[in-house]
PDB file of C-alpha atoms in Angstrom:
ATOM      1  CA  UNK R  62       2.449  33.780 -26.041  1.00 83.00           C
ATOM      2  CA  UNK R  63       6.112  33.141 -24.365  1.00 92.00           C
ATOM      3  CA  UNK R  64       8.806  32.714 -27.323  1.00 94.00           C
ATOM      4  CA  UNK R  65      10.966  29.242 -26.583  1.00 97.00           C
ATOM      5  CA  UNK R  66      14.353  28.492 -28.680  1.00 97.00           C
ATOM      6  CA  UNK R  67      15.366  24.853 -28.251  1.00 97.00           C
ATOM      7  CA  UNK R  68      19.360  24.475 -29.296  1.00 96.00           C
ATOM      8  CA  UNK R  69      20.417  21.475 -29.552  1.00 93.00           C
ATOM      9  CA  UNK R  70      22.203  18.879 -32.124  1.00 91.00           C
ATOM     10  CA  UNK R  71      20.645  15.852 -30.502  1.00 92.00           C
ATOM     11  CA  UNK R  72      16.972  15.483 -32.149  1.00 94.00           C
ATOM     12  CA  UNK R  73      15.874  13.049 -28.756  1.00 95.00           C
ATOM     13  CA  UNK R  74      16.697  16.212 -26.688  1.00 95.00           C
ATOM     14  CA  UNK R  75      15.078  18.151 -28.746  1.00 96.00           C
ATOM     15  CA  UNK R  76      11.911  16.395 -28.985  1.00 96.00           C
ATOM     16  CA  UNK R  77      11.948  15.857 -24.701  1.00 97.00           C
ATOM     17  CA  UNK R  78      12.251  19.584 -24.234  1.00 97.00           C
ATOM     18  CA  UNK R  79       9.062  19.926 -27.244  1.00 96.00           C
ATOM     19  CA  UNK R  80       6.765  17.704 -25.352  1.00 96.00           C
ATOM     20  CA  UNK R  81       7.521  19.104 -21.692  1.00 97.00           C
ATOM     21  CA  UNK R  82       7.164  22.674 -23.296  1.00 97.00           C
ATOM     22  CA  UNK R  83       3.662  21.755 -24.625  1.00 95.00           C
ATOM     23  CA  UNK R  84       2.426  19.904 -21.239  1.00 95.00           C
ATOM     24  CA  UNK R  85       3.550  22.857 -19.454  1.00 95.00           C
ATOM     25  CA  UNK R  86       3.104  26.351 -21.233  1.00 95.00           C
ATOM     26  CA  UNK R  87       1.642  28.339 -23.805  1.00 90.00           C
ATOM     27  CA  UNK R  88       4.624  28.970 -26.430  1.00 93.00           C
ATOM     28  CA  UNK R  89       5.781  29.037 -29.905  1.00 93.00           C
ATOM     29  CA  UNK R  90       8.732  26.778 -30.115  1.00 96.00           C
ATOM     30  CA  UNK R  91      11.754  26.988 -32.445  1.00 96.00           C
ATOM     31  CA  UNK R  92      14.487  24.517 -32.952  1.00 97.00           C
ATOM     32  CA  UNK R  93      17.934  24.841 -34.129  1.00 96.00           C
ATOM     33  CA  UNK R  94      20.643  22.018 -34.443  1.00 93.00           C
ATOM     34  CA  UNK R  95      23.665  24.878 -34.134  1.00 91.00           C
ATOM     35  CA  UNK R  96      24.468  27.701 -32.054  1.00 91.00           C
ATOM     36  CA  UNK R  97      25.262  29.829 -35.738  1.00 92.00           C
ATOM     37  CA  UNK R  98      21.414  28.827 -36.502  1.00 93.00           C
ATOM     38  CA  UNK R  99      20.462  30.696 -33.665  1.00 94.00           C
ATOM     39  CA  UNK R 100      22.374  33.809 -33.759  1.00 94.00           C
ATOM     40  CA  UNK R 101      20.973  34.145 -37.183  1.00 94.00           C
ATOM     41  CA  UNK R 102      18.127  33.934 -36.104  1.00 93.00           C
ATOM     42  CA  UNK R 103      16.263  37.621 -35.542  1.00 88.00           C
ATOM     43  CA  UNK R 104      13.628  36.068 -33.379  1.00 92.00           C
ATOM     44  CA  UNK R 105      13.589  37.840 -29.426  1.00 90.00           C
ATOM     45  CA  UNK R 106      13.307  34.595 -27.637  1.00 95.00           C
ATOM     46  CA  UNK R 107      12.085  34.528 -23.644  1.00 96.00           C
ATOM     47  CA  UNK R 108      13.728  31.512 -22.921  1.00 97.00           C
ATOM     48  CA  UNK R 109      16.471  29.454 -24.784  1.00 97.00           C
ATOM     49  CA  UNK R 110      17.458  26.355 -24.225  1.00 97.00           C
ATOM     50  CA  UNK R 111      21.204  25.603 -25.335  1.00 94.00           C
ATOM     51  CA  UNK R 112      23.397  22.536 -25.703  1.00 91.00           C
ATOM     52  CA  UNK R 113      27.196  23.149 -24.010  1.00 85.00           C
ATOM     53  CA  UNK R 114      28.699  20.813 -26.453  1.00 80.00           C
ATOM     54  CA  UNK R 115      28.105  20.247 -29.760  1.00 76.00           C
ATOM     55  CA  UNK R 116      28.899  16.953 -31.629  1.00 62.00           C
ATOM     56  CA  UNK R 117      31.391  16.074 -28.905  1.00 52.00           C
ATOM     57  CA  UNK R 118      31.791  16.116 -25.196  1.00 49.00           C
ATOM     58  CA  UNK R 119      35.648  18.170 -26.052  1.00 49.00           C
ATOM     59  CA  UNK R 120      36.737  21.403 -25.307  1.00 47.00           C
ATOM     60  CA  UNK R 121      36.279  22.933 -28.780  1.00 48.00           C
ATOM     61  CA  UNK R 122      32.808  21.854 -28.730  1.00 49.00           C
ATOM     62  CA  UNK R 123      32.481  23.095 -25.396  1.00 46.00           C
ATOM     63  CA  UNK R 124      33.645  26.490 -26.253  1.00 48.00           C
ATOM     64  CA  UNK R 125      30.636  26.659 -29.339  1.00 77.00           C
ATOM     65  CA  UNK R 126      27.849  26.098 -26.854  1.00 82.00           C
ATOM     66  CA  UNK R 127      29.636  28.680 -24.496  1.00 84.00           C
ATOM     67  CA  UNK R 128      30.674  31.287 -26.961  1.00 87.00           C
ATOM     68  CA  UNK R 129      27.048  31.273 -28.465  1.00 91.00           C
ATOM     69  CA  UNK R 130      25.645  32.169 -24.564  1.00 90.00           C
ATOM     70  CA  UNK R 131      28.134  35.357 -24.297  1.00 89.00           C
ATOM     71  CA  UNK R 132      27.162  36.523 -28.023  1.00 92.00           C
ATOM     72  CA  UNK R 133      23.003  35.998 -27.226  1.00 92.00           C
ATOM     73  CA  UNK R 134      23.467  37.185 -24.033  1.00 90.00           C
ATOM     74  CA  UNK R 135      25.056  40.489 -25.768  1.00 90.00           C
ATOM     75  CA  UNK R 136      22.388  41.145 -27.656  1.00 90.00           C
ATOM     76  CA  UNK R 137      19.085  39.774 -25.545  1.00 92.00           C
ATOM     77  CA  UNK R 138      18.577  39.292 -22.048  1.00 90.00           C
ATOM     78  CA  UNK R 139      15.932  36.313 -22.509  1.00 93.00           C
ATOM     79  CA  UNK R 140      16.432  33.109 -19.953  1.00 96.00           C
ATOM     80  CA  UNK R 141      19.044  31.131 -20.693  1.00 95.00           C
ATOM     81  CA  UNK R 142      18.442  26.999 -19.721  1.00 95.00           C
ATOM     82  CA  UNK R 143      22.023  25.041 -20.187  1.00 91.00           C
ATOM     83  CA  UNK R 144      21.681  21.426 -21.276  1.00 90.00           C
ATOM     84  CA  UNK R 145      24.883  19.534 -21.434  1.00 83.00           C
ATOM     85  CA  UNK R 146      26.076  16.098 -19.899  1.00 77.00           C
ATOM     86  CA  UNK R 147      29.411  17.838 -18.381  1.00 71.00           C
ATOM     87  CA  UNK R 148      28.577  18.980 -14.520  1.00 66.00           C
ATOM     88  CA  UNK R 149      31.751  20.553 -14.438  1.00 62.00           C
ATOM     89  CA  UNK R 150      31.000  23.544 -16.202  1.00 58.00           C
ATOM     90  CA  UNK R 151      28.152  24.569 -14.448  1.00 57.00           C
ATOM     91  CA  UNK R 152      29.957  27.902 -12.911  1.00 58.00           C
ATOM     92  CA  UNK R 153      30.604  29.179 -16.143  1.00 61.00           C
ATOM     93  CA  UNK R 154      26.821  29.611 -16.645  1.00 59.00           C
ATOM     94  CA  UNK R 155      26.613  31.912 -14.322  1.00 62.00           C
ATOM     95  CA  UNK R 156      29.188  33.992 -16.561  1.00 67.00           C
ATOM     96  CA  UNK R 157      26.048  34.451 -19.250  1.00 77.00           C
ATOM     97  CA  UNK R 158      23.371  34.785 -15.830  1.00 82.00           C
ATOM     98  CA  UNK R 159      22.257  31.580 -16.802  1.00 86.00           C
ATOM     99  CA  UNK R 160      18.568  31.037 -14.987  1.00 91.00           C
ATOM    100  CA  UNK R 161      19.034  26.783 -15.102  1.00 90.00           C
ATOM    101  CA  UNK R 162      21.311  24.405 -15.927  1.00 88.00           C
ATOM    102  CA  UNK R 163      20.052  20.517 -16.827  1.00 90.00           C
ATOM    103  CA  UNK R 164      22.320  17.717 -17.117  1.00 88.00           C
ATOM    104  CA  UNK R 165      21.518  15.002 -19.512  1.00 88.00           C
ATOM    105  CA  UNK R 166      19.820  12.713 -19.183  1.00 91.00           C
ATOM    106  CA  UNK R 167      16.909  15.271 -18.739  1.00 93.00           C
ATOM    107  CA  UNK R 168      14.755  14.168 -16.120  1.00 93.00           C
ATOM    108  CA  UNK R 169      11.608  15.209 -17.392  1.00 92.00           C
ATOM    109  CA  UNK R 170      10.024  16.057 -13.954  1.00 94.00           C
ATOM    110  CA  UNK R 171      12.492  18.326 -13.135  1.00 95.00           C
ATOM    111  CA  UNK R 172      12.406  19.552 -16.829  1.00 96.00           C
ATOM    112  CA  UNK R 173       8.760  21.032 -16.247  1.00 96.00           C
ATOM    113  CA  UNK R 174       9.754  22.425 -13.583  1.00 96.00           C
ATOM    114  CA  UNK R 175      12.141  24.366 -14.715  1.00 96.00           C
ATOM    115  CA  UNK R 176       9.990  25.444 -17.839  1.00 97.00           C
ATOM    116  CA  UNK R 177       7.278  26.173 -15.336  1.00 96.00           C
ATOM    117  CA  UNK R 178       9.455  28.550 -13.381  1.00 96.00           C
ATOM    118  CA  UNK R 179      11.111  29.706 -16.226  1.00 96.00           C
ATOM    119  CA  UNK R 180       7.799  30.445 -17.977  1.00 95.00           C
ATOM    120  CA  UNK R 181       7.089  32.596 -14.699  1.00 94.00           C
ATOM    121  CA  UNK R 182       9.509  34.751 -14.464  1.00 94.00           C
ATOM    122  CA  UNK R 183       9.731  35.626 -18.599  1.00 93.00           C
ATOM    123  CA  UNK R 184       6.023  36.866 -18.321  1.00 89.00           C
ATOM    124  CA  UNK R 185       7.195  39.170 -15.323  1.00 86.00           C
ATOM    125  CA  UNK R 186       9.110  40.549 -17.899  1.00 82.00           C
ATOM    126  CA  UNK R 187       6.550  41.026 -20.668  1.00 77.00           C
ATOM    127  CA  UNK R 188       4.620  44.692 -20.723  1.00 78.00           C
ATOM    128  CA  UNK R 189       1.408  44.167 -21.431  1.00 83.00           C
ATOM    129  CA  UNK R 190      -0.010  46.854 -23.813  1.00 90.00           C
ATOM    130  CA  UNK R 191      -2.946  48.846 -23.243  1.00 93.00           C
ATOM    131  CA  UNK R 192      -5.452  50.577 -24.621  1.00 95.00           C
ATOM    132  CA  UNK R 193      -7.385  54.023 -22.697  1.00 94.00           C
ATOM    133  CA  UNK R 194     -10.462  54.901 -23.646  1.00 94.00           C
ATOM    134  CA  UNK R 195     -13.053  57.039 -21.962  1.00 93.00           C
ATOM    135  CA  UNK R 196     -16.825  54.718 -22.134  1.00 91.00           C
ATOM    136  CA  UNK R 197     -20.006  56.143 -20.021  1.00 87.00           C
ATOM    137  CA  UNK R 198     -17.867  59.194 -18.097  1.00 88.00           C
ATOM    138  CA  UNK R 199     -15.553  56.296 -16.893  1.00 90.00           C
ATOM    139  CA  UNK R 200     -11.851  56.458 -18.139  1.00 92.00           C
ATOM    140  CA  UNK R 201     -10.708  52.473 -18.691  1.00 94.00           C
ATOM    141  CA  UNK R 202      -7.307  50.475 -19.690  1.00 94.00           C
ATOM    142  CA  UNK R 203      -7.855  47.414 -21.709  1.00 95.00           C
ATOM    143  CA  UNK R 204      -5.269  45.132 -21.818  1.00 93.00           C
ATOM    144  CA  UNK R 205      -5.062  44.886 -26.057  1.00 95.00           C
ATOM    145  CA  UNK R 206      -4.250  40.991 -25.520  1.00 93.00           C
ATOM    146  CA  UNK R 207      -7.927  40.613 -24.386  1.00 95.00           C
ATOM    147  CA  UNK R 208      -9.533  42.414 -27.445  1.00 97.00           C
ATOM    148  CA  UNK R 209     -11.291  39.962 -29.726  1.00 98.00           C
ATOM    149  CA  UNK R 210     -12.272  42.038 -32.452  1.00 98.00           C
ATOM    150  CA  UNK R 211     -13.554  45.937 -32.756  1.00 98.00           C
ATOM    151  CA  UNK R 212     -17.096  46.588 -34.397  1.00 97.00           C
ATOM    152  CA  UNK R 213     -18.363  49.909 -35.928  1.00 95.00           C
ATOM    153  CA  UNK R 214     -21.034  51.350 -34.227  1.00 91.00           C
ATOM    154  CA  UNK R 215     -22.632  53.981 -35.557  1.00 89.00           C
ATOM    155  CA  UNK R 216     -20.723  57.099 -34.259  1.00 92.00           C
ATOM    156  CA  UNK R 217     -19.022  54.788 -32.301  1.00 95.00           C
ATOM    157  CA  UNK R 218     -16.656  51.520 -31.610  1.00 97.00           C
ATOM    158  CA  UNK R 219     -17.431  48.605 -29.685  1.00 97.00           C
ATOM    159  CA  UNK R 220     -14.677  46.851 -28.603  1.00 97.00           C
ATOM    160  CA  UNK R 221     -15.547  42.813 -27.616  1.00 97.00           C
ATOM    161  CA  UNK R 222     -13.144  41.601 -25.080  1.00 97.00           C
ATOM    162  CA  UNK R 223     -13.023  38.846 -22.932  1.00 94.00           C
ATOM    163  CA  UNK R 224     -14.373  40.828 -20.093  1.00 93.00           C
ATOM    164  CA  UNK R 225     -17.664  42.174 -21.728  1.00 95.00           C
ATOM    165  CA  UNK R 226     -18.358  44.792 -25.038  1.00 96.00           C
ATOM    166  CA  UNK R 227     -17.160  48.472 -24.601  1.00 96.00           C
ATOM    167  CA  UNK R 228     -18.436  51.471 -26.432  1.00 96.00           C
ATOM    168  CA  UNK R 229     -16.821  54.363 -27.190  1.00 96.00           C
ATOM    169  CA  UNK R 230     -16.670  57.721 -29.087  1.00 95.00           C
ATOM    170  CA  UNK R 231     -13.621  56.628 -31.588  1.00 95.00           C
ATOM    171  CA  UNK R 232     -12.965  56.280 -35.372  1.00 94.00           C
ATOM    172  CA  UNK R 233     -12.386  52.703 -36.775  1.00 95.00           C
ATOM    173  CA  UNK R 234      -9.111  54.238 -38.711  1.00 95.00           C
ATOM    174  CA  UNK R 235      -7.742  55.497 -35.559  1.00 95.00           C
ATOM    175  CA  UNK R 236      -7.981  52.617 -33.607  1.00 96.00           C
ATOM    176  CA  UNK R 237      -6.414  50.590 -36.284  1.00 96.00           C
ATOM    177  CA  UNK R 238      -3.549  52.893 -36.619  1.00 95.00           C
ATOM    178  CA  UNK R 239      -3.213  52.849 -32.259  1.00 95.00           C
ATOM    179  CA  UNK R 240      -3.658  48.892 -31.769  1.00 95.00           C
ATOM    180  CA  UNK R 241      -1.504  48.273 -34.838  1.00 90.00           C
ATOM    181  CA  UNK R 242       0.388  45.032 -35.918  1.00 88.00           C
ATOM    182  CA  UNK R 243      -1.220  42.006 -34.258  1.00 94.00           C
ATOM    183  CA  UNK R 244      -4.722  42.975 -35.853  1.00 97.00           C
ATOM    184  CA  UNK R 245      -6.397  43.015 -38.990  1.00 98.00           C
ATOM    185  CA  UNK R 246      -9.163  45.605 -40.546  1.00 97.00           C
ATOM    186  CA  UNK R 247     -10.944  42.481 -42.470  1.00 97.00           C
ATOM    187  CA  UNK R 248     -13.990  45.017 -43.421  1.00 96.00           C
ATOM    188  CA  UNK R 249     -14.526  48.632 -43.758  1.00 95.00           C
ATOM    189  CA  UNK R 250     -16.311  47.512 -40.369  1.00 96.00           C
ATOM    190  CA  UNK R 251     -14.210  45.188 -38.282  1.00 98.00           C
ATOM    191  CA  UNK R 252     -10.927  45.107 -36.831  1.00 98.00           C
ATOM    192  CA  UNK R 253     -10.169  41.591 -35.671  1.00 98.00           C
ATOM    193  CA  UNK R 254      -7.234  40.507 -33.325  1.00 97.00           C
ATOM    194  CA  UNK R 255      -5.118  37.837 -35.215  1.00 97.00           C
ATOM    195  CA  UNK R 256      -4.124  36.135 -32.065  1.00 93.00           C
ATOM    196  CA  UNK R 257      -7.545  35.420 -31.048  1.00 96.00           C
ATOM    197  CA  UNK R 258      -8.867  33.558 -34.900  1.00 96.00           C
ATOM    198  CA  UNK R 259     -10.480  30.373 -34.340  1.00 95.00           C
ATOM    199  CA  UNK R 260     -10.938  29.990 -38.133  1.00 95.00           C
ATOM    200  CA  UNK R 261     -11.591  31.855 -41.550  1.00 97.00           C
ATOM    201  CA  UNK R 262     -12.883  31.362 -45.003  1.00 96.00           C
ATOM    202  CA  UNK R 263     -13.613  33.123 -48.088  1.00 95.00           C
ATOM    203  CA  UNK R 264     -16.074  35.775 -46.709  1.00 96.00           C
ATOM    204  CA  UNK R 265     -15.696  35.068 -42.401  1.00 97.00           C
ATOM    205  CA  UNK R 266     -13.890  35.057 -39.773  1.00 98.00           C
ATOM    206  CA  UNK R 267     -14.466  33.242 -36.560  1.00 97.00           C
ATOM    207  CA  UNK R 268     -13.048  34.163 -33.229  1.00 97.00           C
ATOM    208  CA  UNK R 269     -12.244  31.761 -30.143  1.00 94.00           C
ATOM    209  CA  UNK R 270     -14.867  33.938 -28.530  1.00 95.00           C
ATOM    210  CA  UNK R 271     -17.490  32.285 -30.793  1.00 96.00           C
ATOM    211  CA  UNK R 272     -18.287  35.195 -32.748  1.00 97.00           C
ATOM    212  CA  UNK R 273     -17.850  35.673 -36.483  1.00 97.00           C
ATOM    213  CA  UNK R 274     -17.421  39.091 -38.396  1.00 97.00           C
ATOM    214  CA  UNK R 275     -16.985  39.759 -42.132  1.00 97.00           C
ATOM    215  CA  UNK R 276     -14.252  39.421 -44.486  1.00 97.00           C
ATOM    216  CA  UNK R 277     -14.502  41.197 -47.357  1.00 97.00           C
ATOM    217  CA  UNK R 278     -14.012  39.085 -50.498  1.00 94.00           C
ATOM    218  CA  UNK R 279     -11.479  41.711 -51.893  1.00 95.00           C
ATOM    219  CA  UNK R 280      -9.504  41.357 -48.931  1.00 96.00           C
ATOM    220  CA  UNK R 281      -9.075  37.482 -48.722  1.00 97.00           C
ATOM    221  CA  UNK R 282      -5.737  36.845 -50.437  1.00 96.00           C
ATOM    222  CA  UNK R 283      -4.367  40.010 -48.169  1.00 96.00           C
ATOM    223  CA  UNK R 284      -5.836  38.755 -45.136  1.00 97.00           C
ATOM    224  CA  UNK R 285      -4.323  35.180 -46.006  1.00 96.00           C
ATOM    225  CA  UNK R 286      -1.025  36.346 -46.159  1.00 95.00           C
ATOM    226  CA  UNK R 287      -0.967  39.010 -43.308  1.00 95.00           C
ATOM    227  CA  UNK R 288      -2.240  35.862 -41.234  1.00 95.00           C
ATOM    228  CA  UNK R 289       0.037  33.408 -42.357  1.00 93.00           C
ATOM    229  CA  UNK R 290       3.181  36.019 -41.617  1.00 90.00           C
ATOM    230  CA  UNK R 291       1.424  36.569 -38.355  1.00 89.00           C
ATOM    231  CA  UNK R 292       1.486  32.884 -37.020  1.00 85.00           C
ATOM    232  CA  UNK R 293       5.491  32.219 -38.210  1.00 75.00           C
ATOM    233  CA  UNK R 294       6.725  35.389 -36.092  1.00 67.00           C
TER     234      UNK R 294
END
């Protein structure tokens, strides 16, 4: 899921760029009404959209919107969108590689277009993690993303992804430690993906896949919290 920062003082420009982000992609959106909110942030964001001006069309507030591009850009090379209602500064995006620049007031067709295209180009950059295993003499790669959950099997694992179950020689314990954070040993024998939970209660968990595996009561509150920290990152 593509990580969008919306920067911006003006809460109508922040709630246009909300409601073209969710017609358009799949992302978790954060908002900030500052560029000091957002360097404080220690979220890596794929694409940022950021105000010129802050509180003022002048040059001091001109310089904050500006100043906070060179200092992300130091630290992050995620897409940088300009918003602003001064065309005449559009050549010093290019100082901080901008990818856009929209002028106010946002036309919202163009706006999902850019996010669209923006959207793109950030997943180019994303590396996919995968997983090798060796199932039936064939050696495999499984994109992690698509794991649902991981099942003991007797001797072995089974591994439900969205492209069918694989079995394999392999200890639950060491494929925990290899997939690591982003899933969740919920019983001695499961090991769910916390991207893919549809719901939960007290002693379940069900996946978007349909399926549901066991949580063991002991592990509730843990689960609970390892969940909760896993949806605000």
């Amino acid at each position: 899921m593509l990580k969008i920062a919306v920067c911006d003082d003006d809460s109508l420009i922040r709630e246009i760029v909300r409601a073209a982000v969710e017609r358009t992609v799949n992302a978790k959106t954060d908002f900030y009404e500052s560029g000091e909110d957002l360097l404080s942030s220690e979220t890596a964001y794929d694409i940022v959209f950021l105000d010129i001006c802050f509180g003022g069309e002048g040059d001091t507030q001109k310089q904050n919107g500006m100043e906070t591009a060179r200092k992300y850009r130091s630290r992050s090379d995620g897409l940088i969108i300009f918003i602003t209602a001064l065309r005449e500064y559009v050549f010093e995006a290019y100082d901080v590689e901008a990818f856009h620049y929209l002028t106010k007031p946002l036309d919202e067709e163009k706006l999902c277009s850019v996010i669209k295209r923006a959207a793109a180009k950030a997943e180019e950059k994303i590396v996919i993690p995968v997983l090798s295993v060796k199932a039936n003499g064939k050696c495999l790669q499984i994109k992690t993303p698509d794991i649902y959950y991981a099942e003991n099997d007797g001797r072995k694992v089974a591994l439900h992804t969205k492209n069918g179950v694989v079995s394999y020689y392999e200890k639950m314990e060491a494929l925990q430690q290899e997939l690591g954070e982003g899933f969740y040993r919920s019983h001695r024998g499961y090991l769910v993906n916390l991207n893919e939970i549809a719901g939960y209660d007290r002693t379940s968990i069900t996946l978007k896949c349909g399926d549901t595996v066991f949580l063991a009561k002991l592990k509730y509150n843990d689960f609970v919290a390892a969940y909760m920290d896993y949806l605000m990152k």
